[in-house]
Short mmCIF file of C-alpha atoms in Angstrom, two decimals:
data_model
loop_
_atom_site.label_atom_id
_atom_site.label_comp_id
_atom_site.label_asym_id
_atom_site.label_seq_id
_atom_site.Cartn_x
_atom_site.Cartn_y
_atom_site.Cartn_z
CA UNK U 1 -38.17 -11.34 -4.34
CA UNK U 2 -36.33 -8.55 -2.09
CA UNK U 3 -33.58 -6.86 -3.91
CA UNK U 4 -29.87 -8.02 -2.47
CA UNK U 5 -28.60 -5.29 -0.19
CA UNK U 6 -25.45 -3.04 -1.12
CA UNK U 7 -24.43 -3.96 1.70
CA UNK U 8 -24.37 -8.01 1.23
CA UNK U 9 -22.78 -7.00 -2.17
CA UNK U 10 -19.89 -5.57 -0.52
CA UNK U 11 -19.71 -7.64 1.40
CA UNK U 12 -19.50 -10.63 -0.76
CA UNK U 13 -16.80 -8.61 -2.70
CA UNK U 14 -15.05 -7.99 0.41
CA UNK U 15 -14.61 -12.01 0.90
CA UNK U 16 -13.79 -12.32 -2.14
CA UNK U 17 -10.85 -10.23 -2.54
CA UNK U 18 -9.51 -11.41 0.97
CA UNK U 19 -9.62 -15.17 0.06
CA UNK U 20 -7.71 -13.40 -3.00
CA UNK U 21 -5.22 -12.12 -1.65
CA UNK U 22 -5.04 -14.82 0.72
CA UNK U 23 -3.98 -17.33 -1.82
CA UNK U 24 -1.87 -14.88 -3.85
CA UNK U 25 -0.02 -14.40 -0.50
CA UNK U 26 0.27 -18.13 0.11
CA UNK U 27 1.26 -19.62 -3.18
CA UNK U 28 1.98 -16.42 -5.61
CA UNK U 29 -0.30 -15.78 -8.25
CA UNK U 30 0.75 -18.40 -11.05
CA UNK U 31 0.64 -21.12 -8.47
CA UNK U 32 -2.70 -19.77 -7.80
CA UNK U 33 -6.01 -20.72 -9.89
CA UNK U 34 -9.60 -19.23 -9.71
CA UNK U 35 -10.50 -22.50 -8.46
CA UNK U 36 -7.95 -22.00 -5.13
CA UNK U 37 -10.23 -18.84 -4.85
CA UNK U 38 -13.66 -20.35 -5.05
CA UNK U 39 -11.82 -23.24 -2.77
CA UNK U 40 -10.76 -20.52 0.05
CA UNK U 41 -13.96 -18.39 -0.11
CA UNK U 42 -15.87 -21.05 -0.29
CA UNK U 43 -18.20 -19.82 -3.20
CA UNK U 44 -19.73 -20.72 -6.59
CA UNK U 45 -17.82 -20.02 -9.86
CA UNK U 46 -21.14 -18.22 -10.33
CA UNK U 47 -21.08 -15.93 -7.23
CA UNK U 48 -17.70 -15.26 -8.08
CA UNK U 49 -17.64 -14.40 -11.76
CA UNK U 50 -20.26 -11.74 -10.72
CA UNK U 51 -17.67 -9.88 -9.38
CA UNK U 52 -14.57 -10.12 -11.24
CA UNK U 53 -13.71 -11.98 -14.41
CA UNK U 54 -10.69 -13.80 -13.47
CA UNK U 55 -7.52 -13.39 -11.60
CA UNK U 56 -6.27 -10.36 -13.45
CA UNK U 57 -9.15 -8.77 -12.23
CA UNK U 58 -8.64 -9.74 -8.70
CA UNK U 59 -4.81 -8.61 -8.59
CA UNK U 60 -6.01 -5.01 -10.39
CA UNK U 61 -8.53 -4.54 -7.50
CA UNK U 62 -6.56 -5.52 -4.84
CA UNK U 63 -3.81 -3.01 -5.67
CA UNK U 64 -6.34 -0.25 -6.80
CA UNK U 65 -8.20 -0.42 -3.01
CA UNK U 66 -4.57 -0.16 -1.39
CA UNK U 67 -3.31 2.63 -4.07
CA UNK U 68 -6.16 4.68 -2.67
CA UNK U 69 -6.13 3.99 0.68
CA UNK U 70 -2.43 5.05 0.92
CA UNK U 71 -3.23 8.00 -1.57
CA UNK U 72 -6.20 8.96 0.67
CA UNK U 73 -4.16 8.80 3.77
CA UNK U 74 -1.04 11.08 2.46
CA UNK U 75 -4.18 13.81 0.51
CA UNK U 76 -5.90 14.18 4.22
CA UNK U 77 -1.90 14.80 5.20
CA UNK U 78 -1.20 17.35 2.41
CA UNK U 79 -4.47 19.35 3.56
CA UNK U 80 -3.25 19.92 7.02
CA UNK U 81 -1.71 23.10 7.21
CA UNK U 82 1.38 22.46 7.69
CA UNK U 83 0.94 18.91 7.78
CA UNK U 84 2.30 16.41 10.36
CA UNK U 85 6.10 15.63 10.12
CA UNK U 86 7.13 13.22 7.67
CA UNK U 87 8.02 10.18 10.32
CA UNK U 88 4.16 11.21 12.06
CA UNK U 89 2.42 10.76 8.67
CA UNK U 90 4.07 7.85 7.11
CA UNK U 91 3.54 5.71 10.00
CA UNK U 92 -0.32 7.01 10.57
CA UNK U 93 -0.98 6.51 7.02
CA UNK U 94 0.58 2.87 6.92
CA UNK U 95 -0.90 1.96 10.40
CA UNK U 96 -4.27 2.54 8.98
CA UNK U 97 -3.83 0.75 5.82
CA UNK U 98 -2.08 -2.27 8.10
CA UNK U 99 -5.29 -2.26 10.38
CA UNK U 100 -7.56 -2.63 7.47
CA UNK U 101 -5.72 -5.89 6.26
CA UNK U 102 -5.23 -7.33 9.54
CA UNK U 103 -7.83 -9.72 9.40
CA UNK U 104 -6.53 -11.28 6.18
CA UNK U 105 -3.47 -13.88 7.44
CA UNK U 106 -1.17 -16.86 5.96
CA UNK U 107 -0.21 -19.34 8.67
CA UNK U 108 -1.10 -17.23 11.65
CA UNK U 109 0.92 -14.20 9.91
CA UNK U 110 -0.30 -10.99 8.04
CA UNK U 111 -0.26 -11.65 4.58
CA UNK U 112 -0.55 -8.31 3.21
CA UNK U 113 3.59 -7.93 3.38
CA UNK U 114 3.68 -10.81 1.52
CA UNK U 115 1.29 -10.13 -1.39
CA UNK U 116 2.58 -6.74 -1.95
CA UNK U 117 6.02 -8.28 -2.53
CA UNK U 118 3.87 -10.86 -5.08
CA UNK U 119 2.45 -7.98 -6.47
CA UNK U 120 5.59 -5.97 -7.39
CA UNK U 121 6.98 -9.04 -9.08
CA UNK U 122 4.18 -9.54 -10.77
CA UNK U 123 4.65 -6.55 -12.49
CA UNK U 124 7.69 -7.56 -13.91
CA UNK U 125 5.95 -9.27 -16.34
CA UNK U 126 2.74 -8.44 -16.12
CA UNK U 127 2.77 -4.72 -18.27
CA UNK U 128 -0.84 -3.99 -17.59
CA UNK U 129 -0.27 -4.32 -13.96
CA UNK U 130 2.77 -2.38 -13.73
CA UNK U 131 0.87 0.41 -15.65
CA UNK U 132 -1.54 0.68 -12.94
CA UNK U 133 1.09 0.66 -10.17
CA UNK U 134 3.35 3.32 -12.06
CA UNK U 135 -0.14 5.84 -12.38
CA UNK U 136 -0.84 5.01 -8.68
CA UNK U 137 2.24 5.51 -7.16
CA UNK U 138 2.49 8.54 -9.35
CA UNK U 139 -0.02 10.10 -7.86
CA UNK U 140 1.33 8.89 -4.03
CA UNK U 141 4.28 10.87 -5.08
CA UNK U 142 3.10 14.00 -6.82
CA UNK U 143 0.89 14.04 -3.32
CA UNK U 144 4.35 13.73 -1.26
CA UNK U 145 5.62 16.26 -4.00
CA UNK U 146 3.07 18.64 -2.10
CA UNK U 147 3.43 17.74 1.35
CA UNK U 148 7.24 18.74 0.98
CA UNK U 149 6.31 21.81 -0.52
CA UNK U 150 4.07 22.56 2.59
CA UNK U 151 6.79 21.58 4.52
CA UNK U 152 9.31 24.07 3.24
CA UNK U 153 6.58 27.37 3.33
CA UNK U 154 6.61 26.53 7.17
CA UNK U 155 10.43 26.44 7.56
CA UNK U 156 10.08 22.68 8.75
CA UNK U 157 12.38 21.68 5.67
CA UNK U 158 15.45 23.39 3.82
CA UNK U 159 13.94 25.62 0.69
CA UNK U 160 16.78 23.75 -1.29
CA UNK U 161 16.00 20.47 -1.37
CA UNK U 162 13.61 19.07 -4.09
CA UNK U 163 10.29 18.14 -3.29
CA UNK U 164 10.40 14.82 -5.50
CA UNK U 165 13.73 13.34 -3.99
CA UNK U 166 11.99 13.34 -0.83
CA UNK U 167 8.82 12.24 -1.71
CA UNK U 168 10.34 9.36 -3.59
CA UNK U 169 13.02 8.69 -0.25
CA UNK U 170 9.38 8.70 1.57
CA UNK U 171 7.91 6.23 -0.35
CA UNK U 172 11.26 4.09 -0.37
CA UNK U 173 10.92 4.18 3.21
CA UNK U 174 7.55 2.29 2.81
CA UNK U 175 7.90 -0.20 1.10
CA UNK U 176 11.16 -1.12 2.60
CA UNK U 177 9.59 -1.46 5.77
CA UNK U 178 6.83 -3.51 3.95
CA UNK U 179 9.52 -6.15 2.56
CA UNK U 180 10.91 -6.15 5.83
CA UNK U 181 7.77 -7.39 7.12
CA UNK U 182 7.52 -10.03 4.26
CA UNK U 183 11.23 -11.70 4.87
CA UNK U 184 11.31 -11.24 8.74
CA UNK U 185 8.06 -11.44 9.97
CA UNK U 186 5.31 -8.57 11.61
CA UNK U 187 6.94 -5.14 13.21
CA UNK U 188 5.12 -2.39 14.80
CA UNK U 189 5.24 0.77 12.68
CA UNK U 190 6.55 2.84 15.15
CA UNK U 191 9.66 1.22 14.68
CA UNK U 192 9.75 3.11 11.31
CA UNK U 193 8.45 6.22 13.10
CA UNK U 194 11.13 6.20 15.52
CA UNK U 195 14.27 5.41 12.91
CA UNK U 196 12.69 8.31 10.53
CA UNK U 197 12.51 10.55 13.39
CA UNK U 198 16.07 9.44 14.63
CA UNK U 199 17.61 10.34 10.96
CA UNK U 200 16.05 13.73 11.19
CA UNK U 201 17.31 14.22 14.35
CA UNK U 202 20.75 14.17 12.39
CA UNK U 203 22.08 18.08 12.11
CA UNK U 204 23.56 18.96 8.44
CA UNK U 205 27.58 19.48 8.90
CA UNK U 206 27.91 19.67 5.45
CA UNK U 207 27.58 22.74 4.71
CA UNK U 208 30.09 23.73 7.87
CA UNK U 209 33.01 21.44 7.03
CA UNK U 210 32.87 22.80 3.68
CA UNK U 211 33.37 26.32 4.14
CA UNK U 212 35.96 25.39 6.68
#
């Protein structure tokens, strides 16, 4: 018999995880059993077990593949020298990780707002899954850390401001905008470009009114 492609494989994995995170979108993930999944992929327990042993394993994936798309995005940032302004590269880096869930809807909406809310109160009980979202957003902000760095040996930011505050304001940014999406429905991301750039725009009088 021919050997099954790589490519069918991922591509069976790839359904999989969208009919996931479909119905973890939809119904939240204790309202949600592996037979809603076989149900909305529209596969054998079989064909599905081959991939992942249960829900648990589903959820870990599903934030794993975003972790490292959004790390991936801000490391191809941090190696520009100096990298693109901060309101430029969080809204490239989110478009792009938008775009690749775009496909996967609830109702006629994106669902990826909504399961990333599911997600993060998930993790409120869930410690296994808040370990792995602790590590990866570590390393989203230790990334940032960098970028901010960058940012202040081009002069583009003030030497005195620390590298993590920002890089954790960045990333507050995000997923802000994300829940946004979730409670009031789809918004372009330059609408988070534009506000960013509009706070920068801001000049520091602090420093003036003091000394006066």
């Amino acid at each position: 018999m021919a050997r099954v492609s790589q490519e069918h494989l991922d591509a069976r994995r790839r359904q999989i995880l969208d009919g996931a995170a479909v119905c973890f979108a939809r119904n939240g993930f204790h309202a949600t059993s592996m037979q809603d999944v076989l149900k909305e992929v529209d596969l054998s327990a079989g064909a599905v077990y081959r991939y992942f042993s249960g829900k648990d394993a589903l959820i870990a994936a599903i934030v794993g593949e975003v972790l490292g798309q959004v790390h991936e995005g801000f490391e191809e940032g941090a190696r520009s020298s100096p990298p693109p302004p901060p309101d430029a590269l969080l809204a490239s880096v989110l478009s792009r990780v938008l775009a690749t869930k775009e496909s996967v809807t609830v109702d006629g909406r994106p669902a990826f707002p909504r399961l990333i809310v599911q997600v993060w109160t998930e993790t409120l009980r869930n410690d296994e899954l808040a370990a792995v979202l602790r590590e990866g957003y570590g390393v989203v902000q230790r990334t940032w850390a960098r970028i901010v760095e960058a940012y202040q040996d081009a002069g583009m930011m003030r030497p005195d401001v620390t590298p993590d505050y920002v890089a954790r304001t960045m990333m507050a940014s995000a997923m802000g905008f994300l829940a946004q999406q979730a409670l009031f429905g789809p918004a372009p991301v330059e609408i988070l470009r534009d506000g960013l750039r509009g706070l920068m725009s801001v000049p520091d009088r602090g420093a003036g009114s003091q000394s006066g």
